[in-house]
CSV table of C-alpha atoms and ligand atoms in Angstrom, one decimal:
chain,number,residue,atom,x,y,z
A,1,UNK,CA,44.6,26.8,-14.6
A,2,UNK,CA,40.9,25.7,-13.8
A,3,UNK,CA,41.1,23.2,-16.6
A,4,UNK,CA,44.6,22.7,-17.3
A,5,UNK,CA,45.7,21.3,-21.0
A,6,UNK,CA,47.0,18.0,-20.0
A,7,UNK,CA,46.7,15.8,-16.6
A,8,UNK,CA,48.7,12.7,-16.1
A,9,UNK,CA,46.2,9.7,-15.7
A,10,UNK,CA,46.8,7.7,-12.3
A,11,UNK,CA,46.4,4.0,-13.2
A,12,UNK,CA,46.7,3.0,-9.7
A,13,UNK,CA,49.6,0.3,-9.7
A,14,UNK,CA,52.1,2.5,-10.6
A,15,UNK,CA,54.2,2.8,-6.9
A,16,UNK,CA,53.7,-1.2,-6.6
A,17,UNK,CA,55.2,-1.7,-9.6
A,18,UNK,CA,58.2,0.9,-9.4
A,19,UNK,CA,59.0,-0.6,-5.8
A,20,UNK,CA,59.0,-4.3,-7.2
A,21,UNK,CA,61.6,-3.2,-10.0
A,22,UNK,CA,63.5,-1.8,-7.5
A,23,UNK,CA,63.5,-4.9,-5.0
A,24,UNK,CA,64.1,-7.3,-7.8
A,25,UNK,CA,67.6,-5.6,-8.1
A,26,UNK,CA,67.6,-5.1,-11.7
A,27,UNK,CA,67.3,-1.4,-12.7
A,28,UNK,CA,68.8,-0.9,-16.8
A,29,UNK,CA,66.9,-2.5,-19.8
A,30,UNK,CA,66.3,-6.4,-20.0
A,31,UNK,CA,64.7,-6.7,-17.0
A,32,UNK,CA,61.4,-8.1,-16.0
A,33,UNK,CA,59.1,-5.1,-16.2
A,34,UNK,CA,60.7,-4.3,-19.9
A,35,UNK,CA,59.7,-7.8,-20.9
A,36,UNK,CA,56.5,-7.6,-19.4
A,37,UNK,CA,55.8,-4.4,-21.3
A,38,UNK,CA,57.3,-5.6,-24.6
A,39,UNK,CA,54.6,-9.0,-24.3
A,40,UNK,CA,52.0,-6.7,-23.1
A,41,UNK,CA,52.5,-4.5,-26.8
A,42,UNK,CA,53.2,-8.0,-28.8
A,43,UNK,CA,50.0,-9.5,-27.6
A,44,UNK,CA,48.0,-6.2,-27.3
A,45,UNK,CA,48.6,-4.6,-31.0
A,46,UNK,CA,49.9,-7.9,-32.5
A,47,UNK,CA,53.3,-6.8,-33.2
A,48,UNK,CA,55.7,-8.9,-34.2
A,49,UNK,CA,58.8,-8.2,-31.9
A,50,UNK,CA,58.4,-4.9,-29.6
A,51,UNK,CA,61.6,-3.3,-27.7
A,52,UNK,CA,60.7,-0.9,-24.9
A,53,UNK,CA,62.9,2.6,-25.6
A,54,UNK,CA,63.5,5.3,-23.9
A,55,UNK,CA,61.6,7.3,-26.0
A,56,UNK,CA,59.6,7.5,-29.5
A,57,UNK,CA,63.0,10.4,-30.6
A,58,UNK,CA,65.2,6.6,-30.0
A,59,UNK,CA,63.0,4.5,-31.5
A,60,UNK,CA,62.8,6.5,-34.3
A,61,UNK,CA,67.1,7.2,-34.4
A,62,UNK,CA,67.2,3.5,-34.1
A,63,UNK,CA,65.1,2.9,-37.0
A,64,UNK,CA,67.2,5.2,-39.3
A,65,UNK,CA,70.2,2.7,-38.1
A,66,UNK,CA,68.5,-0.4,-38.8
A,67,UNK,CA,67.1,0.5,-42.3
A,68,UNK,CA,70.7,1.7,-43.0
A,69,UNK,CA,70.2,5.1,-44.1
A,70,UNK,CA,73.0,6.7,-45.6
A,71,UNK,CA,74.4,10.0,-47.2
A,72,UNK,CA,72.0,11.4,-50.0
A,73,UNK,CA,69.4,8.4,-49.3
A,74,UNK,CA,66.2,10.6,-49.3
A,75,UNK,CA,62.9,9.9,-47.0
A,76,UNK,CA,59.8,11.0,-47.3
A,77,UNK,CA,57.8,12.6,-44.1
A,78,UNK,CA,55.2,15.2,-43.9
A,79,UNK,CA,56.9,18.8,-42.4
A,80,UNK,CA,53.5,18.5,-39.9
A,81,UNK,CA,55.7,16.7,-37.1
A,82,UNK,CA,57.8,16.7,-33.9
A,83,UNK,CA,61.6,17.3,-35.1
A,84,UNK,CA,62.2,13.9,-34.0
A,85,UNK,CA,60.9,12.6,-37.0
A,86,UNK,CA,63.3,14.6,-39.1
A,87,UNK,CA,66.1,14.7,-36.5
A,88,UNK,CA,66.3,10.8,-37.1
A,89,UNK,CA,67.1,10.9,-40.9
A,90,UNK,CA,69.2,14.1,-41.0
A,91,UNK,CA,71.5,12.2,-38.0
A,92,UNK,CA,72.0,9.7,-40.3
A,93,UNK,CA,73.5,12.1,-43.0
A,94,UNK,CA,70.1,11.4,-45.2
A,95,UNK,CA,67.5,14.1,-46.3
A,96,UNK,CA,64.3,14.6,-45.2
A,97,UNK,CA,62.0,15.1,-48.2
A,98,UNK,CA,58.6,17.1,-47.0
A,99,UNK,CA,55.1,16.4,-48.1
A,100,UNK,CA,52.1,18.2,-47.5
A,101,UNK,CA,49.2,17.0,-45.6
A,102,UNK,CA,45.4,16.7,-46.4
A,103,UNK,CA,43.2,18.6,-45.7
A,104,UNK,CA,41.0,16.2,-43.5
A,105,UNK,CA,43.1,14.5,-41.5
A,106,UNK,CA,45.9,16.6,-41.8
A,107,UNK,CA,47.8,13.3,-42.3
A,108,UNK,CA,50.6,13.3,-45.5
A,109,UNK,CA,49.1,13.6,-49.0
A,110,UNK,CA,49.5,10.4,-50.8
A,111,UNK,CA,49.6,12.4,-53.8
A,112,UNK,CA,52.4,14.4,-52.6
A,113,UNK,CA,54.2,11.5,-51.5
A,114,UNK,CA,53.8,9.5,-55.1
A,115,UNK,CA,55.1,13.0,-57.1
A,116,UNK,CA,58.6,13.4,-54.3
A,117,UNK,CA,59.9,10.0,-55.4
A,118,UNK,CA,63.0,10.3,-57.2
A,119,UNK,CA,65.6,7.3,-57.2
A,120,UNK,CA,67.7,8.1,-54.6
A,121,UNK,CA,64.0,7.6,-52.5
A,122,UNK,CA,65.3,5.2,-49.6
A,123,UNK,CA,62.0,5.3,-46.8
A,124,UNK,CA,59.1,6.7,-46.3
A,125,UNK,CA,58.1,7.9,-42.4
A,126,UNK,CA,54.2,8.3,-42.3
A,127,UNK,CA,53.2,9.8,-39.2
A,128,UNK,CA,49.6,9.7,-38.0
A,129,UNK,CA,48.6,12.9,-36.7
A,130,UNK,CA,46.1,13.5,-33.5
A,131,UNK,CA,46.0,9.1,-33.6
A,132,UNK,CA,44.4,9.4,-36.7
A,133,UNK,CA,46.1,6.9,-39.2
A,134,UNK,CA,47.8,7.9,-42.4
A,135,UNK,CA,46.2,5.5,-45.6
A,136,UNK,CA,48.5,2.6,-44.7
A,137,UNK,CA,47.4,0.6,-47.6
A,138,UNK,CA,48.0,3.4,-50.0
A,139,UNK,CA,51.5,4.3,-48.6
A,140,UNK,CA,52.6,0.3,-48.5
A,141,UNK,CA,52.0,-0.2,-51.7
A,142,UNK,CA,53.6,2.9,-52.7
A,143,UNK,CA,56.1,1.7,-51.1
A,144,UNK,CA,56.7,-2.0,-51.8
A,145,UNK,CA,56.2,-0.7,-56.1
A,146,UNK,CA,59.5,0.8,-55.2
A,147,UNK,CA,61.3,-1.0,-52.9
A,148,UNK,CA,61.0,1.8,-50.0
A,149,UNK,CA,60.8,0.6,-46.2
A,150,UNK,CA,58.3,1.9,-44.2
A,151,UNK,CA,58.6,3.1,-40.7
A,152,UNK,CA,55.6,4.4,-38.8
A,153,UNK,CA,55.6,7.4,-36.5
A,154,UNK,CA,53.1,6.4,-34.2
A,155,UNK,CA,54.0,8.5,-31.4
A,156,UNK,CA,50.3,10.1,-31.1
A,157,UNK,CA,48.6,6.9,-32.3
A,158,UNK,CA,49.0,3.7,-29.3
A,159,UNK,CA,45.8,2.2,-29.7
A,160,UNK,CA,44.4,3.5,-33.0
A,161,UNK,CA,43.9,0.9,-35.8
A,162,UNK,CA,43.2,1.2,-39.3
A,163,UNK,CA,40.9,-1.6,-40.7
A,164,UNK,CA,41.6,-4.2,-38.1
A,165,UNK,CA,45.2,-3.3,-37.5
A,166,UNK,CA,46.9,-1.3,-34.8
A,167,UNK,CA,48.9,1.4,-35.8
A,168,UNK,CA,52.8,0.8,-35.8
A,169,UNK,CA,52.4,-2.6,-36.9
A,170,UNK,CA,52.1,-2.1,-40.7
A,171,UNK,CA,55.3,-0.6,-41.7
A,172,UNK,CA,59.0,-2.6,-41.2
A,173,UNK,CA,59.0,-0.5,-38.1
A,174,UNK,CA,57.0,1.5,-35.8
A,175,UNK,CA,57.6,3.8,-33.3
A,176,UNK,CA,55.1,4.4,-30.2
A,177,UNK,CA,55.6,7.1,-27.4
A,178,UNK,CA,54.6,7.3,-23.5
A,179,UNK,CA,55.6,10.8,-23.2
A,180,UNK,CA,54.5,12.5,-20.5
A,181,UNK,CA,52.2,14.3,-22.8
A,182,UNK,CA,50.2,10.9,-24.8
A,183,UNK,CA,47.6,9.0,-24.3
A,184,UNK,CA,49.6,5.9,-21.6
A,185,UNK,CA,52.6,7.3,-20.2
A,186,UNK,CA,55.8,6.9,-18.2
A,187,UNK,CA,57.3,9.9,-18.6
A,188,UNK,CA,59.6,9.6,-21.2
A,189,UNK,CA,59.3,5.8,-22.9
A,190,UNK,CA,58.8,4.5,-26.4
A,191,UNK,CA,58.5,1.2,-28.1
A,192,UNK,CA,60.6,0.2,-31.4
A,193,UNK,CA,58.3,-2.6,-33.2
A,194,UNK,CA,59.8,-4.9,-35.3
A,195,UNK,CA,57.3,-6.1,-38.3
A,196,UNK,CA,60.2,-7.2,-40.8
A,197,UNK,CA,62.1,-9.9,-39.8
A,198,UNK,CA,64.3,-9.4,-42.1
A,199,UNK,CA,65.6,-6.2,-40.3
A,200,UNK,CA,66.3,-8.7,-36.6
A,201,UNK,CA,69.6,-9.2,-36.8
A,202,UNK,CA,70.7,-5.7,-37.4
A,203,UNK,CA,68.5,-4.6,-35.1
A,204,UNK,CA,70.4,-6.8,-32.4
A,205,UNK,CA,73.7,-5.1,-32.8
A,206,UNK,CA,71.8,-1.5,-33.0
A,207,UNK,CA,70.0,-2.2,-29.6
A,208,UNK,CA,72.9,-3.4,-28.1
A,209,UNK,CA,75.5,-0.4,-28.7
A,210,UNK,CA,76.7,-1.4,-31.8
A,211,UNK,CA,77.9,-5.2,-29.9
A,212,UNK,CA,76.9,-8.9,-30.6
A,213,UNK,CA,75.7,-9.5,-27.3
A,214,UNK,CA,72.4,-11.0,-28.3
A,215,UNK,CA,74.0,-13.9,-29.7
A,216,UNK,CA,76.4,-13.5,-26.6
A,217,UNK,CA,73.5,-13.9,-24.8
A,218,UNK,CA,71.8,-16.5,-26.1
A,219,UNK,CA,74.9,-18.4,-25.8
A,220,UNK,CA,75.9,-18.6,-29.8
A,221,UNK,CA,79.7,-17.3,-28.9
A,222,UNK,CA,81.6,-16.9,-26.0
A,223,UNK,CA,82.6,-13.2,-25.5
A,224,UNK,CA,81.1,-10.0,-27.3
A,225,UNK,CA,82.6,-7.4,-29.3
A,226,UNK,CA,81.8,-3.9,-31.3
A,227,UNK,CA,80.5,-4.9,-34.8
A,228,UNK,CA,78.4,-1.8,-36.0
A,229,UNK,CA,77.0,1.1,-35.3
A,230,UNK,CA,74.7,1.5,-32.4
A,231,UNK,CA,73.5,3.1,-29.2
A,232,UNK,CA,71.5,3.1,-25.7
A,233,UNK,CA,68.4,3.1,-27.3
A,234,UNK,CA,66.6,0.6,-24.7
A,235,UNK,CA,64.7,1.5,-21.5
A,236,UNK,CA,65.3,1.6,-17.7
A,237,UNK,CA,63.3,-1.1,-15.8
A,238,UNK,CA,61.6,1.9,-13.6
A,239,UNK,CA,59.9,2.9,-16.5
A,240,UNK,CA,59.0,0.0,-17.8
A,241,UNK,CA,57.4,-0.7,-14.2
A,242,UNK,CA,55.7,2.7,-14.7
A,243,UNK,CA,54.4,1.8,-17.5
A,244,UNK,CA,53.1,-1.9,-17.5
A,245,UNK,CA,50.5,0.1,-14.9
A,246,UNK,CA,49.7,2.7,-17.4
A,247,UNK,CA,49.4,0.0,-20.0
A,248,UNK,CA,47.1,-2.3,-18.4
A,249,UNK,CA,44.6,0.6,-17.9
A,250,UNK,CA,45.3,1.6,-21.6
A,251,UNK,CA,41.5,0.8,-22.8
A,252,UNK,CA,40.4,2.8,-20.2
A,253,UNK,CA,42.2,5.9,-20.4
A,254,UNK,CA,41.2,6.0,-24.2
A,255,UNK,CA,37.5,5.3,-23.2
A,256,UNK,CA,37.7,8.3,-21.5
A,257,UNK,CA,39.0,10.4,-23.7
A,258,UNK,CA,36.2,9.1,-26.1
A,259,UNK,CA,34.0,10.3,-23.8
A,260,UNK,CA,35.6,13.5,-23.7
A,261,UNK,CA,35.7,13.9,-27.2
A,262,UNK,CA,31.7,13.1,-27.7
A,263,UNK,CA,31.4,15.7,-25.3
A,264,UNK,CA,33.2,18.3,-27.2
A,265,UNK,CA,30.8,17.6,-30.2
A,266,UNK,CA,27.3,17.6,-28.6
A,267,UNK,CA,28.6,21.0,-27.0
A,268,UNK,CA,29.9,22.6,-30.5
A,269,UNK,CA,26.5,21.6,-32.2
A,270,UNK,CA,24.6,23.0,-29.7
A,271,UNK,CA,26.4,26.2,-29.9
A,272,UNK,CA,26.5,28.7,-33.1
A,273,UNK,CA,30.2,28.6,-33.5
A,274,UNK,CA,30.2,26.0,-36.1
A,275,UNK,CA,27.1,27.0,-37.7
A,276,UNK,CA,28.6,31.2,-37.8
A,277,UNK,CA,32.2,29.7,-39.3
A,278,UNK,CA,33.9,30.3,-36.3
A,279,UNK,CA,35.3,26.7,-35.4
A,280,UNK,CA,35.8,23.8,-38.1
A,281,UNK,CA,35.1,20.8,-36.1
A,282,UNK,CA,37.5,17.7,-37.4
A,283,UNK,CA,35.4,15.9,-39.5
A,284,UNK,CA,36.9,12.2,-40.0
A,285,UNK,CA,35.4,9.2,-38.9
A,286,UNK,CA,37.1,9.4,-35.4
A,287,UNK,CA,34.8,7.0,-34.0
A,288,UNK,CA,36.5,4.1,-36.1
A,289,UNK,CA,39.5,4.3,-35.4
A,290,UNK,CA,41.1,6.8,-33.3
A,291,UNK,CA,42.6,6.7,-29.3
A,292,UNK,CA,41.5,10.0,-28.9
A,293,UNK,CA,45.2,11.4,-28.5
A,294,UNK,CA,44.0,15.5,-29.2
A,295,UNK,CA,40.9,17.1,-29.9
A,296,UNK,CA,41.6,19.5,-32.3
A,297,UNK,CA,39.9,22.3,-34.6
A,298,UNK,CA,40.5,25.3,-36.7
A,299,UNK,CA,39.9,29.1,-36.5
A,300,UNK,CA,39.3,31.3,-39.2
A,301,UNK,CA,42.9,32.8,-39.2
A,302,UNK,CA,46.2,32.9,-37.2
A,303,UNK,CA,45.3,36.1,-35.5
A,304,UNK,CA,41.9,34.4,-34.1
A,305,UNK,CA,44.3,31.4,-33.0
A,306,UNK,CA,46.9,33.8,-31.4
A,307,UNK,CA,44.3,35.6,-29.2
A,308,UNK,CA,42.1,32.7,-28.9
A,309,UNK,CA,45.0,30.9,-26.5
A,310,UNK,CA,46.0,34.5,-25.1
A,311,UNK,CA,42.4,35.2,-23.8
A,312,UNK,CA,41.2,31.5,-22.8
A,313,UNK,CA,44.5,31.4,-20.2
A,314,UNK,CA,43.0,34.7,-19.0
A,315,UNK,CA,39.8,32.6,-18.6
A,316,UNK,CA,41.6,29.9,-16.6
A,317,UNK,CA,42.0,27.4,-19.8
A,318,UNK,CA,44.5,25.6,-21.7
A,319,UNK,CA,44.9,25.7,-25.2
A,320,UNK,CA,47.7,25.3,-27.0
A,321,UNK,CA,48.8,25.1,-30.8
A,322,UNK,CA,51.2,22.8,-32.8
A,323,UNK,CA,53.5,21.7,-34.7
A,324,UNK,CA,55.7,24.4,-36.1
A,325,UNK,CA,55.9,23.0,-39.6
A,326,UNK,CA,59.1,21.4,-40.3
A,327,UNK,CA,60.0,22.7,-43.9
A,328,UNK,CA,59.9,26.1,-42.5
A,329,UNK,CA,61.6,26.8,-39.9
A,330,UNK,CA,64.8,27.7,-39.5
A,331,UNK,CA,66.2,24.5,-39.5
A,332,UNK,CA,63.9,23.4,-42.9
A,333,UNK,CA,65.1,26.7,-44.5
A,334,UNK,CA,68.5,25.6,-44.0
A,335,UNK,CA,68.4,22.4,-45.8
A,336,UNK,CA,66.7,24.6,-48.5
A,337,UNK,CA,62.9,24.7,-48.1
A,338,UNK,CA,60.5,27.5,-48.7
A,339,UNK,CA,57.4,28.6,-46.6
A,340,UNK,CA,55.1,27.9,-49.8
A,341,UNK,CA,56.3,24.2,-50.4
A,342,UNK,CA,54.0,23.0,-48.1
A,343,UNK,CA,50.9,25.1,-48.1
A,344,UNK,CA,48.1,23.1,-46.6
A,345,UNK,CA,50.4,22.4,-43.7
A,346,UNK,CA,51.0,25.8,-43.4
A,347,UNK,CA,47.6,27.2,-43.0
A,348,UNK,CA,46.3,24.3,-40.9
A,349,UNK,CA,49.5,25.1,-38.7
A,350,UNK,CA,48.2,29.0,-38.6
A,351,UNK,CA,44.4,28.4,-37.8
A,352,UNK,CA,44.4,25.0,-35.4
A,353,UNK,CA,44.2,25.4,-31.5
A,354,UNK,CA,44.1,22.0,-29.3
A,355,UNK,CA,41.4,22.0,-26.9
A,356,UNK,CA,42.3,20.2,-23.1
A,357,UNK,CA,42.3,16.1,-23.4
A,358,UNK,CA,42.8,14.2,-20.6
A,359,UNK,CA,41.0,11.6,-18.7
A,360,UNK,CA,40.3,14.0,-15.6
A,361,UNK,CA,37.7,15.9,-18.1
A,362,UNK,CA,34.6,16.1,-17.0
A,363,UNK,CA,31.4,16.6,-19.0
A,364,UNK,CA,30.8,20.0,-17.4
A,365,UNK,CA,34.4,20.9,-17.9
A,366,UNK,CA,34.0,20.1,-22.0
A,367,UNK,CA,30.9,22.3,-21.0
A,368,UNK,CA,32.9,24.9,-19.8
A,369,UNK,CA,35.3,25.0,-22.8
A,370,UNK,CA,32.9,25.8,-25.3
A,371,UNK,CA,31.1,28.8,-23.3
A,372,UNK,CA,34.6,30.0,-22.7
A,373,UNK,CA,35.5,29.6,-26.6
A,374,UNK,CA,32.1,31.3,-27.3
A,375,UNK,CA,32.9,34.5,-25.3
A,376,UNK,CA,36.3,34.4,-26.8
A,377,UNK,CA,34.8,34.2,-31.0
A,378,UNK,CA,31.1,34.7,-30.9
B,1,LIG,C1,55.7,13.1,-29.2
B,1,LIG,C2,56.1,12.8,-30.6
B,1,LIG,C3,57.4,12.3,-30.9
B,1,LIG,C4,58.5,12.2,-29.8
B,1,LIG,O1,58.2,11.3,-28.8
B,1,LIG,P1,59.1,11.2,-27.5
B,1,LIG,O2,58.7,9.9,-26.9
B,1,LIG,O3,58.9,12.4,-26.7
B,1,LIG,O4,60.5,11.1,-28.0
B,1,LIG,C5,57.7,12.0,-32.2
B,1,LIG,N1,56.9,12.2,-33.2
B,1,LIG,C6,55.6,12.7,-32.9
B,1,LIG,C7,54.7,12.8,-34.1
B,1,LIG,C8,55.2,13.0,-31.6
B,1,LIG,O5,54.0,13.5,-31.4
């Protein structure tokens, strides 16, 4: 690919890092590099208590633990999501309730979340789409009126605020991701955040496989035992390594994909494709709060799409198209869902294509992109 769809931003202290962790002797979780990650998050997004994971999927399993999700509790998520979201709930024996999304920033409906309430309601998992956040202040007070936790997917959204606040930090818990494929990345990682310090103590036997070795550990008894349910949630210290790098270089990664994404718009304005109703540019406010995590727009229809990402790989491009919406696949049709419960989510599914975002874009590539797109629907 000329301009591939992702690139892996080099921070530069990476290897150093890695090779320290490695020296100091110290590989699992707990180590020096996961601590230094989780103060780096604390003091960076102001989060109360942050626990470096091996990935956003176990942040997010371990949150389903930690509230205490049960059989027939009922959560509320919007079916435009990564399984994980779902997988999380549905592990615990609870359902996944889907709501549609809006039409702007194709974040769940608030409306739709307010009518799906029922009293069995337990949570509701907001997740903010592309790094744009979901109306936090809406959904929190949804969900303190009826005594629902709140647990952010934030996977997409390290780095985005809403108001003054960084996203993950609002709910009980948020979950963060450094998949290979965000913005800051270690390959596979994640971050549980802790806002509710209520939740702490559970949340010590959940991190810890289920044991009391935190209390072990901070020396309030004198052997540990299994006294719940739990797993190995927490990360390796190699990551963590990995990532403090990535982390440090965080603003600037994000600065570039700014850059990247202003240079998507001046090119789409100065071509006829919006103009002709070819592309729908995203229209929030990105500028005030996003990290820039996908540049994203729609086509007119799904056969457009389809061809669109068929014909711009022939042009040496990467495009790509996402998420399969939950509540219909095969997996949503089994727990009873119907294509048309969900319709915004399925026709914003249908028509969007993701255009490349990374920091190795350069203005001339953005260029490039829309000429390409211009042949392809012009
Ligand atoms: C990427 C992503 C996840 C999963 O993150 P991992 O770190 O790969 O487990 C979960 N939810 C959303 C919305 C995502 O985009």
């Amino acid at each position: 690919m000329d301009i591939p769809f992702n690139k892996i931003h080099a921070a530069g202290n990476e290897i150093e890092y890695i090779s320290n962790a490695m020296k100091r002797g110290k590989t699992s979780s707990g180590g020096y590099y996961c601590k230094e990650v989780e103060k780096f998050v604390e003091s960076k997004f102001g989060a109360r208590k942050a626990f470096f994971t091996s990935s956003c999927s176990a942040a997010l399993d371990a949150s389903a633990v930690i509230i205490g999700l049960e059989n027939e509790d009922e959560v509320i998520m919007p079916s435009f999501t990564f399984s994980s979201t779902a997988n999380a709930v549905l592990a615990r024996g609870a359902k996944p309730v889907f709501v549609d999304i809006e039409k702007v920033t194709f974040d769940m409906d608030v409306d739709d979340v307010k009518a799906k309430i029922t009293a069995k309601t337990k949570a509701i998992y907001p997740v903010h789409y592309a790094g744009i956040s979901c109306d936090m202040e809406a959904i929190t007070s949804i969900a303190s009126r009826h005594g629902l936790k709140v647990v952010e997917d934030a996977a997409q959204g390290v780095g985005s605020m809403y108001g003054g606040e960084y996203l993950g930090t609002m709910g009980n818990i948020g979950c963060l991701s450094f998949h290979e494929t965000k913005n800051v990345t270690c390959g596979e990682g994640g971050c549980l955040l802790m806002n509710d310090s209520t939740l702490d103590e559970i949340a010590e036997i959940v991190l810890e496989k289920g044991t009391n070795r935190t209390k072990f550990l901070n020396g309030e008894i004198d052997k540990y035992t299994w006294v719940g349910l739990g797993s190995s949630y927490l990360g390796s210290e190699i990551a963590a390594a990995y990532l403090l790098a990535q982390l440090e270089e965080m603003d600037t990664i994000n600065r570039k994909r700014r850059v990247a994404t202003s240079n998507y718009y001046e090119f789409f304005r100065a071509s006829k494709l919006v103009e002709e109703g070819h592309v729908v540019l995203p229209s929030v406010p990105w500028e005030m709060r996003s990290n820039y995590h996908a540049f994203v727009i729609l086509l007119k229809d799904e056969k457009t799409r389809n061809e669109t990402i068929v014909k711009m790989k022939e042009k040496g491009i990467a495009v790509a198209s996402h998420f399969v919406p939950l509540h219909s696949s095969p997996m949503g049709r089994s727990l009873g869902y119907e294509e048309d419960d969900c319709p915004i989510t399925e026709e914003v599914s249908k028509r969007l294509l993701r255009l490349p975002m990374h920091t190795g874009l350069s203005t001339a590539d953005c260029q490039k992109v829309v000429a390409r797109l211009e042949e392809c629907l012009a």
